[in-house]
Amino acid sequence: MRRGWKMALSGGLRCCRRVLSWVPVLVIVLVVLWSYYAYVFELCLVTVLSPAEKVVYLILYHAIFVFFTWTYWKSIFTLPQQPNQKFHLSYTDKERYENEERPEVQKQMLVDMAKKLPVYTRTGSGAVRFCDRCHLIKPDRCHHCSVCAMCVLKMDHHCPWVNNCIGFSNYKFFLQFLAYSVLYCLYIATTVFSYFIKYWRGELPSVRSKFHVLFLLFVACMFFVSLVILFGYHCWLVSRNKTTLEAFCTPVFTNGPEKNGFNLGFIKNIQQVFGDKKKFWLIPIGSSPGDGHSFPMRSRNESQDPLLANEEPWEDNEDDNRGKQGSSMLL
């Protein structure tokens, strides 16, 4: 009886958490709907007097709005991709692993299983990366999301504003959403500014539209500042071929930690997210190369092309020297 109550309570809490997780998305949707009303009706149809200006403003606004909402939709509803079945332990391997009480034997079992898989990253201690909740050997760049309760391929982070885990399947859409969000806010701010000044100087009558126009500029500028910082950070990550998790925790390979392990050079790094065909870069259509289970690594490219071994990935060597000087001063 008590166990049944606990299960019911646990299920109720999970249900409440799922409902509450949509609150940030609902806030964004309401703000966007209000901005649409304020810009289209209160600014363009009521405040703007020139018919030609109205037409130009509305056409450009809706062009940006379509891509903005399209990429937001794709970021929310593109499901995170999980490792395929070959990375999961078989029933017999799972039983052997769980029945084995010696940690060193368990580690060796994972090493033997990993030899059959294309995995080259390790834990900080050098062990095979294993998820004891999903019972699988993690592919390179794969991590377990505690919110989604599953392992996600090339996981970047869990974003509450899209209520989704950002990873291999939707990272391109998330970047596009940030880009079009910045453009959306910038366009609104620049077109509203002149009418903001007119209302401020009293050149336009103080009607209901005044509140919407003034507040629209404030909201657009506020979101623009925060979004451009976030977008700039993710552009930097793409240029280095890093995820947010890898930026905070250096990936460890079979030969040790290497913060530039996946850095292939600026152009190839961009292609790892957006694909080889530039015509798809601005459109929210899946074009990222590969299947998310394995990725080209700098060490492999260097073995194929020795010239890459001498290439300095942006300012990393300079950063390393600064880090070494700082650590020597601390010591």
Short mmCIF file of C-alpha atoms in Angstrom, two decimals:
data_model
loop_
_atom_site.label_atom_id
_atom_site.label_comp_id
_atom_site.label_asym_id
_atom_site.label_seq_id
_atom_site.Cartn_x
_atom_site.Cartn_y
_atom_site.Cartn_z
CA MET A 1 0.00 0.00 0.00
CA ARG A 2 2.77 2.43 1.00
CA ARG A 3 4.73 1.51 -2.12
CA GLY A 4 1.69 2.30 -4.27
CA TRP A 5 1.37 5.75 -2.69
CA LYS A 6 5.04 6.45 -3.32
CA MET A 7 4.71 5.44 -6.96
CA ALA A 8 1.62 7.62 -7.37
CA LEU A 9 3.35 10.58 -5.71
CA SER A 10 6.44 10.11 -7.87
CA GLY A 11 4.29 9.96 -11.01
CA GLY A 12 2.41 13.10 -9.97
CA LEU A 13 5.64 15.00 -9.38
CA ARG A 14 6.98 13.95 -12.79
CA CYS A 15 3.77 15.13 -14.42
CA CYS A 16 3.97 18.51 -12.64
CA ARG A 17 7.59 18.90 -13.68
CA ARG A 18 6.71 18.21 -17.32
CA VAL A 19 3.95 20.81 -17.24
CA LEU A 20 6.12 23.43 -15.52
CA SER A 21 8.95 22.82 -18.01
CA TRP A 22 6.76 24.40 -20.71
CA VAL A 23 6.39 27.68 -18.76
CA PRO A 24 9.55 29.32 -20.26
CA VAL A 25 8.39 28.35 -23.76
CA LEU A 26 4.94 29.78 -23.04
CA VAL A 27 6.53 33.06 -21.87
CA ILE A 28 8.54 33.35 -25.11
CA VAL A 29 5.48 32.54 -27.24
CA LEU A 30 3.38 35.19 -25.46
CA VAL A 31 6.11 37.82 -25.87
CA VAL A 32 6.45 36.99 -29.58
CA LEU A 33 2.68 37.11 -30.13
CA TRP A 34 2.48 40.49 -28.39
CA SER A 35 5.44 41.80 -30.43
CA TYR A 36 3.65 40.69 -33.61
CA TYR A 37 0.51 42.54 -32.60
CA ALA A 38 2.41 45.64 -31.49
CA TYR A 39 4.53 45.84 -34.65
CA VAL A 40 1.97 44.89 -37.31
CA PHE A 41 -1.14 46.58 -35.93
CA GLU A 42 -0.06 49.33 -33.54
CA LEU A 43 3.04 50.46 -35.46
CA CYS A 44 2.54 49.65 -39.14
CA LEU A 45 -1.24 49.94 -39.48
CA VAL A 46 -1.90 52.72 -36.95
CA THR A 47 1.26 54.79 -36.41
CA VAL A 48 3.00 54.67 -39.81
CA LEU A 49 1.22 56.98 -42.24
CA SER A 50 3.12 56.38 -45.49
CA PRO A 51 1.56 53.47 -47.49
CA ALA A 52 4.90 52.62 -49.15
CA GLU A 53 6.65 52.54 -45.79
CA LYS A 54 3.94 50.30 -44.39
CA VAL A 55 4.33 47.80 -47.24
CA VAL A 56 8.13 47.68 -46.99
CA TYR A 57 8.07 47.32 -43.20
CA LEU A 58 5.47 44.54 -43.30
CA ILE A 59 7.15 42.53 -46.07
CA LEU A 60 10.58 42.57 -44.42
CA TYR A 61 9.10 41.92 -40.98
CA HIS A 62 7.15 38.86 -42.08
CA ALA A 63 10.12 37.44 -43.99
CA ILE A 64 12.22 37.55 -40.80
CA PHE A 65 9.28 36.43 -38.65
CA VAL A 66 8.75 33.27 -40.73
CA PHE A 67 12.35 32.11 -40.33
CA PHE A 68 12.40 33.14 -36.67
CA THR A 69 9.32 31.07 -35.79
CA TRP A 70 10.32 28.20 -38.10
CA THR A 71 13.72 27.76 -36.42
CA TYR A 72 12.16 28.10 -32.96
CA TRP A 73 9.66 25.37 -33.81
CA LYS A 74 12.43 23.09 -35.09
CA SER A 75 14.52 23.71 -31.95
CA ILE A 76 11.61 22.72 -29.73
CA PHE A 77 10.16 19.75 -31.56
CA THR A 78 13.24 18.09 -33.10
CA LEU A 79 13.81 15.19 -30.72
CA PRO A 80 17.32 14.64 -29.35
CA GLN A 81 19.02 11.72 -31.04
CA GLN A 82 20.02 8.77 -28.85
CA PRO A 83 22.79 6.20 -29.40
CA ASN A 84 21.76 3.25 -31.55
CA GLN A 85 21.45 -0.31 -30.32
CA LYS A 86 25.05 -1.40 -30.91
CA PHE A 87 26.22 0.88 -28.07
CA HIS A 88 23.80 -0.72 -25.59
CA LEU A 89 24.92 -3.71 -23.56
CA SER A 90 23.32 -6.96 -24.60
CA TYR A 91 21.20 -8.80 -22.06
CA THR A 92 23.99 -11.27 -21.25
CA ASP A 93 26.67 -8.55 -21.05
CA LYS A 94 24.43 -6.48 -18.79
CA GLU A 95 23.90 -9.44 -16.45
CA ARG A 96 27.63 -10.22 -16.37
CA TYR A 97 28.47 -6.57 -15.68
CA GLU A 98 25.90 -6.17 -12.87
CA ASN A 99 26.75 -9.50 -11.22
CA GLU A 100 30.48 -8.72 -11.21
CA GLU A 101 31.46 -7.16 -7.88
CA ARG A 102 35.09 -6.33 -8.67
CA PRO A 103 35.41 -2.81 -10.16
CA GLU A 104 38.63 -3.60 -12.01
CA VAL A 105 36.98 -6.55 -13.76
CA GLN A 106 33.99 -4.38 -14.69
CA LYS A 107 36.34 -1.80 -16.22
CA GLN A 108 38.09 -4.48 -18.24
CA MET A 109 34.75 -5.80 -19.48
CA LEU A 110 33.87 -2.33 -20.75
CA VAL A 111 37.29 -2.01 -22.41
CA ASP A 112 36.74 -5.30 -24.26
CA MET A 113 33.27 -4.21 -25.40
CA ALA A 114 34.52 -0.78 -26.48
CA LYS A 115 37.13 -2.34 -28.79
CA LYS A 116 34.29 -3.23 -31.16
CA LEU A 117 32.96 0.34 -31.20
CA PRO A 118 34.26 3.63 -32.70
CA VAL A 119 34.85 5.31 -29.31
CA TYR A 120 38.03 7.28 -28.62
CA THR A 121 37.10 9.47 -25.65
CA ARG A 122 37.51 8.40 -22.03
CA THR A 123 36.63 9.55 -18.54
CA GLY A 124 39.02 11.74 -16.54
CA SER A 125 40.55 8.57 -15.03
CA GLY A 126 41.03 6.99 -18.47
CA ALA A 127 38.15 4.50 -18.18
CA VAL A 128 35.58 3.78 -20.89
CA ARG A 129 32.65 6.21 -20.70
CA PHE A 130 29.68 4.15 -19.54
CA CYS A 131 26.16 5.30 -18.60
CA ASP A 132 24.85 3.16 -15.75
CA ARG A 133 21.33 4.59 -16.18
CA CYS A 134 20.93 3.88 -19.91
CA HIS A 135 23.25 0.83 -19.75
CA LEU A 136 25.31 1.81 -22.75
CA ILE A 137 28.84 2.75 -23.73
CA LYS A 138 28.71 6.43 -24.58
CA PRO A 139 29.75 7.39 -28.11
CA ASP A 140 32.22 10.27 -28.43
CA ARG A 141 30.69 13.62 -27.37
CA CYS A 142 27.58 11.87 -26.02
CA HIS A 143 26.35 12.75 -22.52
CA HIS A 144 23.45 11.82 -20.27
CA CYS A 145 20.85 14.57 -19.79
CA SER A 146 19.32 14.35 -16.32
CA VAL A 147 16.32 16.46 -17.41
CA CYS A 148 15.49 14.37 -20.49
CA ALA A 149 16.59 11.19 -18.64
CA MET A 150 18.49 9.83 -21.64
CA CYS A 151 21.86 9.91 -23.37
CA VAL A 152 22.03 12.53 -26.15
CA LEU A 153 24.42 12.40 -29.11
CA LYS A 154 26.84 15.36 -29.22
CA MET A 155 25.02 16.97 -26.34
CA ASP A 156 25.58 20.72 -26.00
CA HIS A 157 23.22 21.67 -23.18
CA HIS A 158 19.62 21.43 -22.03
CA CYS A 159 17.81 24.67 -22.88
CA PRO A 160 14.72 25.56 -20.79
CA TRP A 161 13.67 28.22 -23.34
CA VAL A 162 12.99 25.51 -25.93
CA ASN A 163 12.28 22.79 -23.33
CA ASN A 164 14.59 20.48 -25.22
CA CYS A 165 18.07 19.07 -25.14
CA ILE A 166 20.34 20.70 -27.72
CA GLY A 167 22.54 18.15 -29.44
CA PHE A 168 23.50 16.62 -32.76
CA SER A 169 19.97 16.51 -34.18
CA ASN A 170 18.99 20.14 -33.50
CA TYR A 171 22.14 22.19 -32.79
CA LYS A 172 22.01 23.71 -36.28
CA PHE A 173 18.38 24.75 -35.71
CA PHE A 174 19.27 26.25 -32.33
CA LEU A 175 22.06 28.35 -33.87
CA GLN A 176 19.73 29.51 -36.63
CA PHE A 177 17.10 30.38 -34.03
CA LEU A 178 19.63 32.55 -32.18
CA ALA A 179 20.69 34.23 -35.43
CA TYR A 180 17.14 34.99 -36.55
CA SER A 181 16.23 36.11 -33.02
CA VAL A 182 19.05 38.65 -33.11
CA LEU A 183 17.95 39.80 -36.57
CA TYR A 184 14.31 39.98 -35.44
CA CYS A 185 15.13 42.18 -32.43
CA LEU A 186 17.53 44.34 -34.45
CA TYR A 187 14.99 44.92 -37.21
CA ILE A 188 12.26 45.88 -34.76
CA ALA A 189 14.57 48.22 -32.82
CA THR A 190 15.85 50.04 -35.92
CA THR A 191 12.41 50.52 -37.52
CA VAL A 192 10.67 51.50 -34.29
CA PHE A 193 13.37 53.95 -33.11
CA SER A 194 12.32 56.91 -35.27
CA TYR A 195 8.72 56.65 -34.05
CA PHE A 196 9.94 56.28 -30.47
CA ILE A 197 11.71 59.65 -30.88
CA LYS A 198 8.56 61.22 -32.37
CA TYR A 199 6.45 60.03 -29.44
CA TRP A 200 9.13 61.20 -27.02
CA ARG A 201 9.16 64.71 -28.54
CA GLY A 202 5.38 64.87 -28.69
CA GLU A 203 5.27 65.02 -32.49
CA LEU A 204 2.71 62.21 -32.54
CA PRO A 205 -0.58 62.18 -30.58
CA SER A 206 -0.55 60.30 -27.29
CA VAL A 207 -2.81 57.38 -28.16
CA ARG A 208 -2.90 53.70 -27.21
CA SER A 209 -0.21 52.88 -29.78
CA LYS A 210 2.32 55.01 -27.88
CA PHE A 211 2.61 52.47 -25.06
CA HIS A 212 3.09 49.55 -27.47
CA VAL A 213 5.70 51.37 -29.57
CA LEU A 214 7.73 52.55 -26.56
CA PHE A 215 7.61 49.17 -24.83
CA LEU A 216 8.37 47.35 -28.09
CA LEU A 217 11.65 49.22 -28.46
CA PHE A 218 12.59 48.51 -24.85
CA VAL A 219 11.86 44.77 -25.11
CA ALA A 220 13.63 44.47 -28.48
CA CYS A 221 16.79 46.15 -27.15
CA MET A 222 16.76 44.08 -23.96
CA PHE A 223 16.47 40.77 -25.82
CA PHE A 224 18.95 41.89 -28.48
CA VAL A 225 21.74 42.46 -25.93
CA SER A 226 21.30 39.08 -24.23
CA LEU A 227 20.82 37.17 -27.49
CA VAL A 228 23.80 38.69 -29.29
CA ILE A 229 26.07 37.65 -26.39
CA LEU A 230 24.71 34.10 -26.43
CA PHE A 231 24.90 33.90 -30.23
CA GLY A 232 28.46 35.24 -30.22
CA TYR A 233 29.49 32.60 -27.69
CA HIS A 234 28.03 29.79 -29.78
CA CYS A 235 29.71 31.19 -32.91
CA TRP A 236 32.99 30.93 -31.04
CA LEU A 237 32.16 27.33 -30.08
CA VAL A 238 31.36 26.45 -33.71
CA SER A 239 34.62 28.04 -34.91
CA ARG A 240 36.50 25.71 -32.52
CA ASN A 241 34.20 22.70 -33.11
CA LYS A 242 33.36 22.51 -29.41
CA THR A 243 30.17 21.96 -27.47
CA THR A 244 29.30 23.93 -24.35
CA LEU A 245 30.17 20.90 -22.22
CA GLU A 246 33.55 20.50 -23.95
CA ALA A 247 34.32 24.19 -23.41
CA PHE A 248 33.90 23.74 -19.66
CA CYS A 249 35.40 20.24 -19.42
CA THR A 250 38.23 19.28 -21.77
CA PRO A 251 37.53 15.96 -23.54
CA VAL A 252 39.87 13.11 -22.69
CA PHE A 253 41.07 10.79 -25.46
CA THR A 254 42.91 7.49 -25.31
CA ASN A 255 46.20 9.42 -25.35
CA GLY A 256 45.10 11.98 -22.75
CA PRO A 257 43.20 15.31 -22.53
CA GLU A 258 43.10 17.42 -25.70
CA LYS A 259 40.99 20.60 -25.82
CA ASN A 260 41.39 20.85 -29.61
CA GLY A 261 40.73 17.20 -30.28
CA PHE A 262 37.86 17.91 -32.67
CA ASN A 263 39.21 21.17 -34.14
CA LEU A 264 39.57 20.64 -37.90
CA GLY A 265 40.10 24.25 -38.94
CA PHE A 266 37.62 27.12 -39.28
CA ILE A 267 35.83 26.09 -42.51
CA LYS A 268 35.61 22.39 -41.68
CA ASN A 269 34.38 23.23 -38.18
CA ILE A 270 31.48 25.21 -39.65
CA GLN A 271 30.73 22.35 -42.06
CA GLN A 272 30.52 19.95 -39.11
CA VAL A 273 27.37 21.81 -38.02
CA PHE A 274 25.89 23.21 -41.24
CA GLY A 275 27.09 20.69 -43.82
CA ASP A 276 28.98 21.04 -47.09
CA LYS A 277 26.17 22.63 -49.13
CA LYS A 278 26.00 26.35 -48.40
CA LYS A 279 22.50 26.66 -49.87
CA PHE A 280 21.16 24.87 -46.76
CA TRP A 281 23.06 26.94 -44.20
CA LEU A 282 20.28 29.51 -43.66
CA ILE A 283 17.36 27.09 -43.95
CA PRO A 284 16.29 24.94 -40.95
CA ILE A 285 16.74 21.63 -42.76
CA GLY A 286 18.95 18.87 -41.33
CA SER A 287 22.29 19.00 -43.14
CA SER A 288 24.87 18.14 -40.47
CA PRO A 289 27.22 15.40 -41.75
CA GLY A 290 27.49 11.97 -40.14
CA ASP A 291 25.20 10.06 -37.81
CA GLY A 292 26.23 11.66 -34.50
CA HIS A 293 28.00 8.52 -33.23
CA SER A 294 31.52 9.31 -34.44
CA PHE A 295 33.32 12.47 -35.51
CA PRO A 296 36.53 13.32 -37.39
CA MET A 297 39.35 14.15 -35.00
CA ARG A 298 42.32 16.46 -35.35
CA SER A 299 44.83 13.72 -34.53
CA ARG A 300 43.54 11.55 -37.39
CA ASN A 301 43.62 14.45 -39.86
CA GLU A 302 47.17 15.25 -38.80
CA SER A 303 48.24 11.67 -39.52
CA GLN A 304 46.72 12.00 -43.00
CA ASP A 305 48.00 15.55 -43.58
CA PRO A 306 51.20 16.37 -41.62
CA LEU A 307 50.81 20.10 -42.44
CA LEU A 308 47.89 20.27 -39.99
CA ALA A 309 50.19 19.28 -37.14
CA ASN A 310 52.00 22.63 -37.45
CA GLU A 311 48.79 24.64 -37.76
CA GLU A 312 48.00 26.70 -34.69
CA PRO A 313 44.24 26.60 -33.98
CA TRP A 314 43.66 30.34 -33.52
CA GLU A 315 45.18 31.55 -30.23
CA ASP A 316 45.32 28.27 -28.32
CA ASN A 317 49.09 28.15 -27.99
CA GLU A 318 49.08 31.69 -26.67
CA ASP A 319 46.36 30.74 -24.20
CA ASP A 320 48.38 27.72 -23.09
CA ASN A 321 51.46 29.88 -22.50
CA ARG A 322 49.43 32.34 -20.45
CA GLY A 323 47.97 29.46 -18.44
CA LYS A 324 51.42 28.03 -17.77
CA GLN A 325 52.78 31.43 -16.72
CA GLY A 326 49.78 31.94 -14.42
CA SER A 327 50.18 28.51 -12.83
CA SER A 328 53.91 29.03 -12.32
CA MET A 329 53.21 32.36 -10.58
CA LEU A 330 50.66 30.67 -8.32
CA LEU A 331 53.15 27.94 -7.46
#
